Amino acid sequence: MDPIPTIRARTSAPAPAPAPAATLRRRLVAAGAAVATVGAGLGLRAVAAGSVAKYGGDALYTVLVLTLVILLAPRLTPLRAAGTALAISWAVEFLQLSPWPAELARHSPVARLVLGSTFNAPDLFWYAAGAAAGCLVHRALRPGRRGAGRVPLSRRG
């Protein structure tokens, strides 16, 4: 038995917080992505109709929510940001089971765009598809952290 207690090194240290410039850069990219997503949604509506426009718009809705989540919380991991966007999208969809979104939609085109008016179960799948696609793009654009903050295991001799 060793009379001197030893402290084991942690196998992974928390990732350092991004610098203010990196946070600002993430927010700017998220803002640009939000504008591009709105443009993609409007473009999709202009060139497509029926199910393609509807369900493509649903997926893009969640991508837009994801960009807004990143804008507000740029330090979130891609998976957490996408999960948050999906939860918000699903919450809005389930809110449509109540009469409030339809009533608001009658009085405001903006409320109709943001809240919708009627519940449609297939929308839930397309929101998940949008969250997954947005997560993959977010992960691809995020600076690599492979091995960042890791402490190598020491050999015992």
PDB file of C-alpha atoms in Angstrom:
ATOM      1  CA  MET A   1       0.000   0.000   0.000  1.00  0.00           C
ATOM      2  CA  ASP A   2       1.316   3.377  -0.969  1.00  0.00           C
ATOM      3  CA  PRO A   3       1.563   5.706   2.059  1.00  0.00           C
ATOM      4  CA  ILE A   4       1.146   8.814  -0.129  1.00  0.00           C
ATOM      5  CA  PRO A   5      -2.320   9.172  -1.637  1.00  0.00           C
ATOM      6  CA  THR A   6      -2.352   9.860  -5.349  1.00  0.00           C
ATOM      7  CA  ILE A   7      -4.845  11.837  -7.348  1.00  0.00           C
ATOM      8  CA  ARG A   8      -5.946  10.389 -10.654  1.00  0.00           C
ATOM      9  CA  ALA A   9      -5.953  12.701 -13.633  1.00  0.00           C
ATOM     10  CA  ARG A  10      -9.328  13.251 -15.200  1.00  0.00           C
ATOM     11  CA  THR A  11      -9.645  11.496 -18.531  1.00  0.00           C
ATOM     12  CA  SER A  12     -11.330  14.508 -20.069  1.00  0.00           C
ATOM     13  CA  ALA A  13     -11.433  18.104 -19.030  1.00  0.00           C
ATOM     14  CA  PRO A  14     -14.348  20.386 -19.805  1.00  0.00           C
ATOM     15  CA  ALA A  15     -13.971  22.193 -23.090  1.00  0.00           C
ATOM     16  CA  PRO A  16     -12.825  25.769 -22.682  1.00  0.00           C
ATOM     17  CA  ALA A  17     -15.487  28.425 -23.172  1.00  0.00           C
ATOM     18  CA  PRO A  18     -15.358  29.995 -26.600  1.00  0.00           C
ATOM     19  CA  ALA A  19     -13.781  33.412 -26.839  1.00  0.00           C
ATOM     20  CA  PRO A  20     -16.141  36.371 -27.241  1.00  0.00           C
ATOM     21  CA  ALA A  21     -15.070  36.674 -30.898  1.00  0.00           C
ATOM     22  CA  ALA A  22     -15.995  33.019 -31.503  1.00  0.00           C
ATOM     23  CA  THR A  23     -19.380  33.536 -29.841  1.00  0.00           C
ATOM     24  CA  LEU A  24     -20.039  36.616 -31.955  1.00  0.00           C
ATOM     25  CA  ARG A  25     -19.000  34.700 -35.079  1.00  0.00           C
ATOM     26  CA  ARG A  26     -21.405  31.861 -34.223  1.00  0.00           C
ATOM     27  CA  ARG A  27     -24.228  34.344 -33.718  1.00  0.00           C
ATOM     28  CA  LEU A  28     -23.502  36.051 -37.033  1.00  0.00           C
ATOM     29  CA  VAL A  29     -23.444  32.727 -38.857  1.00  0.00           C
ATOM     30  CA  ALA A  30     -26.713  31.739 -37.147  1.00  0.00           C
ATOM     31  CA  ALA A  31     -28.326  35.046 -38.155  1.00  0.00           C
ATOM     32  CA  GLY A  32     -27.193  34.545 -41.750  1.00  0.00           C
ATOM     33  CA  ALA A  33     -28.484  30.969 -41.676  1.00  0.00           C
ATOM     34  CA  ALA A  34     -31.853  32.200 -40.378  1.00  0.00           C
ATOM     35  CA  VAL A  35     -32.168  34.642 -43.274  1.00  0.00           C
ATOM     36  CA  ALA A  36     -31.107  31.933 -45.751  1.00  0.00           C
ATOM     37  CA  THR A  37     -33.637  29.505 -44.245  1.00  0.00           C
ATOM     38  CA  VAL A  38     -36.481  32.005 -44.611  1.00  0.00           C
ATOM     39  CA  GLY A  39     -35.376  32.554 -48.212  1.00  0.00           C
ATOM     40  CA  ALA A  40     -35.303  28.802 -48.833  1.00  0.00           C
ATOM     41  CA  GLY A  41     -38.800  28.460 -47.384  1.00  0.00           C
ATOM     42  CA  LEU A  42     -40.180  31.264 -49.534  1.00  0.00           C
ATOM     43  CA  GLY A  43     -38.397  29.833 -52.570  1.00  0.00           C
ATOM     44  CA  LEU A  44     -39.819  26.390 -51.888  1.00  0.00           C
ATOM     45  CA  ARG A  45     -43.328  27.846 -51.712  1.00  0.00           C
ATOM     46  CA  ALA A  46     -42.740  29.660 -55.024  1.00  0.00           C
ATOM     47  CA  VAL A  47     -41.574  26.594 -56.979  1.00  0.00           C
ATOM     48  CA  ALA A  48     -43.327  23.675 -55.297  1.00  0.00           C
ATOM     49  CA  ALA A  49     -46.854  22.821 -54.309  1.00  0.00           C
ATOM     50  CA  GLY A  50     -48.729  20.217 -52.316  1.00  0.00           C
ATOM     51  CA  SER A  51     -46.893  17.836 -50.019  1.00  0.00           C
ATOM     52  CA  VAL A  52     -43.420  18.941 -51.120  1.00  0.00           C
ATOM     53  CA  ALA A  53     -44.097  22.561 -50.164  1.00  0.00           C
ATOM     54  CA  LYS A  54     -45.958  21.651 -46.968  1.00  0.00           C
ATOM     55  CA  TYR A  55     -43.582  19.096 -45.511  1.00  0.00           C
ATOM     56  CA  GLY A  56     -40.457  20.788 -46.828  1.00  0.00           C
ATOM     57  CA  GLY A  57     -41.727  23.922 -45.125  1.00  0.00           C
ATOM     58  CA  ASP A  58     -42.212  21.974 -41.896  1.00  0.00           C
ATOM     59  CA  ALA A  59     -38.602  20.776 -41.973  1.00  0.00           C
ATOM     60  CA  LEU A  60     -37.367  24.294 -42.759  1.00  0.00           C
ATOM     61  CA  TYR A  61     -39.511  25.656 -39.898  1.00  0.00           C
ATOM     62  CA  THR A  62     -37.503  23.566 -37.447  1.00  0.00           C
ATOM     63  CA  VAL A  63     -34.234  24.527 -39.145  1.00  0.00           C
ATOM     64  CA  LEU A  64     -35.226  28.164 -38.635  1.00  0.00           C
ATOM     65  CA  VAL A  65     -36.045  27.513 -34.974  1.00  0.00           C
ATOM     66  CA  LEU A  66     -32.639  25.800 -34.666  1.00  0.00           C
ATOM     67  CA  THR A  67     -30.849  28.851 -36.073  1.00  0.00           C
ATOM     68  CA  LEU A  68     -32.712  31.059 -33.593  1.00  0.00           C
ATOM     69  CA  VAL A  69     -31.762  28.738 -30.720  1.00  0.00           C
ATOM     70  CA  ILE A  70     -28.102  28.982 -31.773  1.00  0.00           C
ATOM     71  CA  LEU A  71     -28.450  32.756 -32.065  1.00  0.00           C
ATOM     72  CA  LEU A  72     -29.691  32.936 -28.467  1.00  0.00           C
ATOM     73  CA  ALA A  73     -27.421  30.206 -27.038  1.00  0.00           C
ATOM     74  CA  PRO A  74     -24.339  29.852 -29.255  1.00  0.00           C
ATOM     75  CA  ARG A  75     -22.516  27.575 -26.809  1.00  0.00           C
ATOM     76  CA  LEU A  76     -25.033  24.735 -27.095  1.00  0.00           C
ATOM     77  CA  THR A  77     -23.777  21.585 -28.733  1.00  0.00           C
ATOM     78  CA  PRO A  78     -25.352  20.740 -32.088  1.00  0.00           C
ATOM     79  CA  LEU A  79     -27.353  17.893 -30.549  1.00  0.00           C
ATOM     80  CA  ARG A  80     -28.735  20.022 -27.704  1.00  0.00           C
ATOM     81  CA  ALA A  81     -29.559  22.894 -30.042  1.00  0.00           C
ATOM     82  CA  ALA A  82     -31.369  20.527 -32.425  1.00  0.00           C
ATOM     83  CA  GLY A  83     -33.192  18.857 -29.524  1.00  0.00           C
ATOM     84  CA  THR A  84     -34.316  22.240 -28.232  1.00  0.00           C
ATOM     85  CA  ALA A  85     -35.528  23.270 -31.697  1.00  0.00           C
ATOM     86  CA  LEU A  86     -37.397  19.989 -32.078  1.00  0.00           C
ATOM     87  CA  ALA A  87     -39.036  20.385 -28.665  1.00  0.00           C
ATOM     88  CA  ILE A  88     -40.171  23.914 -29.549  1.00  0.00           C
ATOM     89  CA  SER A  89     -41.537  22.782 -32.922  1.00  0.00           C
ATOM     90  CA  TRP A  90     -43.414  19.884 -31.359  1.00  0.00           C
ATOM     91  CA  ALA A  91     -44.768  22.146 -28.605  1.00  0.00           C
ATOM     92  CA  VAL A  92     -46.122  24.565 -31.219  1.00  0.00           C
ATOM     93  CA  GLU A  93     -47.690  21.650 -33.127  1.00  0.00           C
ATOM     94  CA  PHE A  94     -49.341  20.234 -30.015  1.00  0.00           C
ATOM     95  CA  LEU A  95     -50.537  23.736 -29.088  1.00  0.00           C
ATOM     96  CA  GLN A  96     -52.596  23.543 -32.294  1.00  0.00           C
ATOM     97  CA  LEU A  97     -54.825  21.013 -30.542  1.00  0.00           C
ATOM     98  CA  SER A  98     -56.203  24.008 -28.640  1.00  0.00           C
ATOM     99  CA  PRO A  99     -58.318  26.756 -30.256  1.00  0.00           C
ATOM    100  CA  TRP A 100     -55.787  29.559 -29.599  1.00  0.00           C
ATOM    101  CA  PRO A 101     -53.497  29.270 -32.659  1.00  0.00           C
ATOM    102  CA  ALA A 102     -56.440  29.105 -35.082  1.00  0.00           C
ATOM    103  CA  GLU A 103     -58.022  32.132 -33.432  1.00  0.00           C
ATOM    104  CA  LEU A 104     -54.774  34.094 -33.563  1.00  0.00           C
ATOM    105  CA  ALA A 105     -54.210  33.006 -37.179  1.00  0.00           C
ATOM    106  CA  ARG A 106     -57.556  34.522 -38.167  1.00  0.00           C
ATOM    107  CA  HIS A 107     -56.345  37.932 -36.983  1.00  0.00           C
ATOM    108  CA  SER A 108     -52.656  37.864 -37.898  1.00  0.00           C
ATOM    109  CA  PRO A 109     -50.776  36.402 -40.867  1.00  0.00           C
ATOM    110  CA  VAL A 110     -47.613  36.412 -38.753  1.00  0.00           C
ATOM    111  CA  ALA A 111     -49.318  34.310 -36.063  1.00  0.00           C
ATOM    112  CA  ARG A 112     -50.452  31.895 -38.783  1.00  0.00           C
ATOM    113  CA  LEU A 113     -46.869  31.533 -40.037  1.00  0.00           C
ATOM    114  CA  VAL A 114     -45.396  31.088 -36.564  1.00  0.00           C
ATOM    115  CA  LEU A 115     -48.112  29.039 -34.835  1.00  0.00           C
ATOM    116  CA  GLY A 116     -50.026  27.413 -37.684  1.00  0.00           C
ATOM    117  CA  SER A 117     -53.690  26.709 -37.181  1.00  0.00           C
ATOM    118  CA  THR A 118     -54.477  22.971 -37.175  1.00  0.00           C
ATOM    119  CA  PHE A 119     -52.725  19.930 -35.770  1.00  0.00           C
ATOM    120  CA  ASN A 120     -51.302  17.497 -38.350  1.00  0.00           C
ATOM    121  CA  ALA A 121     -49.507  14.419 -36.949  1.00  0.00           C
ATOM    122  CA  PRO A 122     -47.175  13.895 -39.975  1.00  0.00           C
ATOM    123  CA  ASP A 123     -45.707  17.335 -39.263  1.00  0.00           C
ATOM    124  CA  LEU A 124     -44.021  15.839 -36.182  1.00  0.00           C
ATOM    125  CA  PHE A 125     -41.901  13.569 -38.399  1.00  0.00           C
ATOM    126  CA  TRP A 126     -40.880  16.423 -40.713  1.00  0.00           C
ATOM    127  CA  TYR A 127     -39.906  18.576 -37.747  1.00  0.00           C
ATOM    128  CA  ALA A 128     -37.615  15.747 -36.631  1.00  0.00           C
ATOM    129  CA  ALA A 129     -36.176  15.509 -40.150  1.00  0.00           C
ATOM    130  CA  GLY A 130     -35.456  19.249 -40.100  1.00  0.00           C
ATOM    131  CA  ALA A 131     -33.839  19.019 -36.671  1.00  0.00           C
ATOM    132  CA  ALA A 132     -31.640  16.117 -37.826  1.00  0.00           C
ATOM    133  CA  ALA A 133     -30.576  17.943 -40.985  1.00  0.00           C
ATOM    134  CA  GLY A 134     -29.893  21.128 -39.043  1.00  0.00           C
ATOM    135  CA  CYS A 135     -27.885  19.195 -36.456  1.00  0.00           C
ATOM    136  CA  LEU A 136     -25.707  17.658 -39.172  1.00  0.00           C
ATOM    137  CA  VAL A 137     -25.062  21.044 -40.789  1.00  0.00           C
ATOM    138  CA  HIS A 138     -24.358  22.656 -37.400  1.00  0.00           C
ATOM    139  CA  ARG A 139     -21.928  19.871 -36.518  1.00  0.00           C
ATOM    140  CA  ALA A 140     -20.184  20.179 -39.898  1.00  0.00           C
ATOM    141  CA  LEU A 141     -19.765  23.955 -39.520  1.00  0.00           C
ATOM    142  CA  ARG A 142     -18.680  23.863 -35.895  1.00  0.00           C
ATOM    143  CA  PRO A 143     -14.923  24.115 -35.309  1.00  0.00           C
ATOM    144  CA  GLY A 144     -13.405  20.688 -34.665  1.00  0.00           C
ATOM    145  CA  ARG A 145     -12.823  19.732 -31.074  1.00  0.00           C
ATOM    146  CA  ARG A 146     -11.399  16.281 -31.628  1.00  0.00           C
ATOM    147  CA  GLY A 147      -9.172  15.615 -28.665  1.00  0.00           C
ATOM    148  CA  ALA A 148      -9.628  19.095 -27.233  1.00  0.00           C
ATOM    149  CA  GLY A 149      -9.320  19.166 -23.475  1.00  0.00           C
ATOM    150  CA  ARG A 150      -8.295  15.525 -23.189  1.00  0.00           C
ATOM    151  CA  VAL A 151      -5.600  14.451 -20.781  1.00  0.00           C
ATOM    152  CA  PRO A 152      -3.704  11.355 -21.946  1.00  0.00           C
ATOM    153  CA  LEU A 153      -3.732   8.408 -19.594  1.00  0.00           C
ATOM    154  CA  SER A 154      -0.369   7.944 -17.895  1.00  0.00           C
ATOM    155  CA  ARG A 155       1.403   4.582 -17.926  1.00  0.00           C
ATOM    156  CA  ARG A 156       1.970   2.855 -14.644  1.00  0.00           C
ATOM    157  CA  GLY A 157       5.449   1.537 -14.244  1.00  0.00           C
TER     158      GLY A 157
END
